[in-house]
Amino acid sequence: MEYIYDGTFDGMLTCFFAHVYVEPAEAIIAESDAGQLGFARRQLIVTDRSKADRVSAAIEKKLSRQSLRRCYKAFLCGESGREMDVLRYVFKGFKTGPCIDMLHGDPDVRRIDVLERKVNWELDRFLGILRFSVVCPEDGVEILYAEYAPNCDITQLMMPHFLNRYRREAFVIHDVKREKAAFAGRGRWVMRPLPKTFSPRFSKDEEAYRNLWRGYFTAAAIKERLNPDLQKSFIPTRYWEYLTESPERNDPRP
Amino acid sequence: MFAPLYNFVMENFDLVMAKLRILSDAAKYDVSCSSSGTERRGSDGHIGSAASCGICHTWTADGRCVSLLKVLYTNRCVYDCAYCVNRRSNDVERTAFTPKELAELTMEFYRRNYIEGLFLSSAVDGHPDRTTEEICEALRMLREDFGFLGYIHAKLIPGADPQLVRRIGFLADRVSVNIELPNRESLARLAPQKSPEGILRPMRQITDGLAEQRALVGAGNRYSKYRYAPNTLEDRASAYAHGDPKGTLLAGVGSGAIASGGGLDTAAVVFDGAAEGMSLRQIDTRMAVRKDRFAPAGQTTQLIIGATGDTDLQILALSHAMYKKFLMRRVYFSAYIPLNDSPLLPAIGTTVPLLREHRLYQADWLMRFYGFSADEIVDEAHPDLDVELDPKVSWALRHPEFFPVEINRADAEALLRVPGLGNLSVMRIIRQRRAAALSYDDLKRIGAVLKRAKYFITVNGRYYGGGVKQDSLRDHLLMQSGGVQLDMFSPDGPAAGRLSGAADRLSGAAAPGTPAEARDGIHI
């Protein structure tokens, strides 16, 4: 049976529930990725919070809390087919118990490890390369606004870091790819849809500070040691679009 | 609660832009850029926090990470050190920030998440105390007027007043004094106006300050059996015995590495095997969250590589002594780039010894995270590192009696000595062994680099290295390092001149950067 779900973590867990109590799953596909054609039998699973809670409680109890976190992170990686990877990991864990995360050599565990590291790597990178701009709405209160397009759905994972850091600022982190944004201020935040066409009004000094930063960025490279390949290995080109100091525009070579 | 920004930068935009260009250009040869070592949560009304693992914010075209806004306060200098781009006799544009400009620039960059904090170094404009006072004022303004809780790394100026050094220690997260040259003779020749004592005095003062509040016990990790704590206790005891618990005393300077007349008594330094209590890192983190702490991220220093004829043995022995005696968090190496025309130094255009710098960092990592001691990596018979192979492989080739290591039985320290296994794969091996024995295929999935490791291990008693003879092993590994291991450091990429003259080609290779530059806490 192929299960179709709404693309949420709870939805995926509801599918796991059906995998046990209805019929084993051959594939679990998000609605948005499910095409019209297909010969397999398909069933739409409506997200049921109580079923999802039962599954997550079982994961936490039989595997560990840490494992549940890993499932969530692996889910956020956004790769197609990840649902079945998590499913295999979870049901293997039901057999082995909490020692599942010690089985580094097991292909199913390894797969989750790879997905989790992918999310962690991108999260880590964006804590550094996310660029905020100062935005001035009508009433003159300054708001920090950042836009980016990550591969993994990491916006909610970034919030604790920036809430802690910007204790006296209001800020918005806009995931352009997923057309949603986290709005934060006074230690709290909410996630709301925000179209990719949204473009705010920047403060009058914004471009000047960007230029200062670009100037610094260019001056800081040592000409005798130029190594653009190494640079690219740290910041892949897919991240350059939203980077203020994008290397494309700041070539220090004569 | 805190002062609003002055808008000073915008009013003087062109001026500040010019200053930023000149003073960041002058500061970029300082290697250190890490923002690690302090964990500090944000606080209401303030801005900023610090992550103990450090955060890199961008990578410049030379592949080095940018974590902090690295600038000089001024590049006007009374000194005339032969190796320095800012020396008095060089004809370069001179300028200086004001505390206001610098503080505001830092704040605005920080808000936009460009940087993790400020790295403030300086040339010496007039008397050391004068420059230090201005630096102090800029840092005070950031912390007190603007409520800045981000990371600050301040470079101390040799010869500054101990009271000022102490003030900076309380404002900054990390402080450092660059040693630059590994012995007294080189220093006298290349930087005649500086004295070893002037460099070591503030360094020792910081060490004592750190020891005093027991925030640090030195480098090491949980696998390391070498703990530096006993020496710290001695130092602290001596500071107290001299009736100077504040650490303004010059305890130990006389016996310091440089001050011993270049004789490097450090090579004979004996590791203290005594180990007890928590792992070193745990103590660091716990103590670092205290209020009003003195340089919570400790101190670092930097050595220039290749400007003088010093051997790797001398350099590593000195850096080892720095870790041990001065409780350094990091000793950085900087490959000398000839910028000045001087008869005392390599000529302009000489190849920058980037590969040697890379090997030294690898050796440094072995000392800090793999339980190696300096005299295992280099000794009198082999005073220089093998540039063709990494020091771990070199050690393994010199010690065939140690191998093969059985993956399912050996302890962590033995596993860490196997080329191709790092801290992370060793941790995974140990963990999996508790649940199930490992197979050779498991090792692949665990992340071990088997093309190197296979010659040095057995898995369940079986050797997978094939028919490679002991005496041809070096050539085998060399082929790999020439063809694969160092590709990312080579400007021409994997295709260029494979296997032939690997060393020649690579000595001109572009920079490796330091591995995991900003996160000197954990290397995996």
Short mmCIF file of N, CA and C in Angstrom, two decimals, chain A residues 86 93 99 121 181 193 214 233 236:
data_model
loop_
_atom_site.label_atom_id
_atom_site.label_comp_id
_atom_site.label_asym_id
_atom_site.label_seq_id
_atom_site.Cartn_x
_atom_site.Cartn_y
_atom_site.Cartn_z
N VAL A 86 12.96 6.58 7.71
CA VAL A 86 12.65 6.73 9.13
C VAL A 86 11.85 5.52 9.61
N GLY A 93 14.36 -0.32 15.40
CA GLY A 93 14.56 0.08 16.79
C GLY A 93 13.60 -0.62 17.74
N CYS A 99 19.57 0.40 22.10
CA CYS A 99 20.93 0.31 21.59
C CYS A 99 20.98 0.57 20.08
N TRP A 121 24.35 19.93 9.47
CA TRP A 121 25.36 20.71 8.76
C TRP A 121 24.77 22.00 8.23
N ALA A 181 7.57 32.11 7.03
CA ALA A 181 8.54 32.92 7.77
C ALA A 181 8.26 32.81 9.26
N PRO A 193 2.72 31.74 6.86
CA PRO A 193 3.06 31.75 5.43
C PRO A 193 3.48 33.15 4.99
N ARG A 214 31.07 44.23 2.46
CA ARG A 214 31.70 43.70 1.25
C ARG A 214 33.15 44.17 1.15
N SER A 233 33.93 24.81 -1.05
CA SER A 233 33.61 23.63 -0.27
C SER A 233 32.95 24.03 1.05
N PRO A 236 28.77 26.31 -0.53
CA PRO A 236 28.40 25.87 -1.88
C PRO A 236 27.68 27.00 -2.62
#
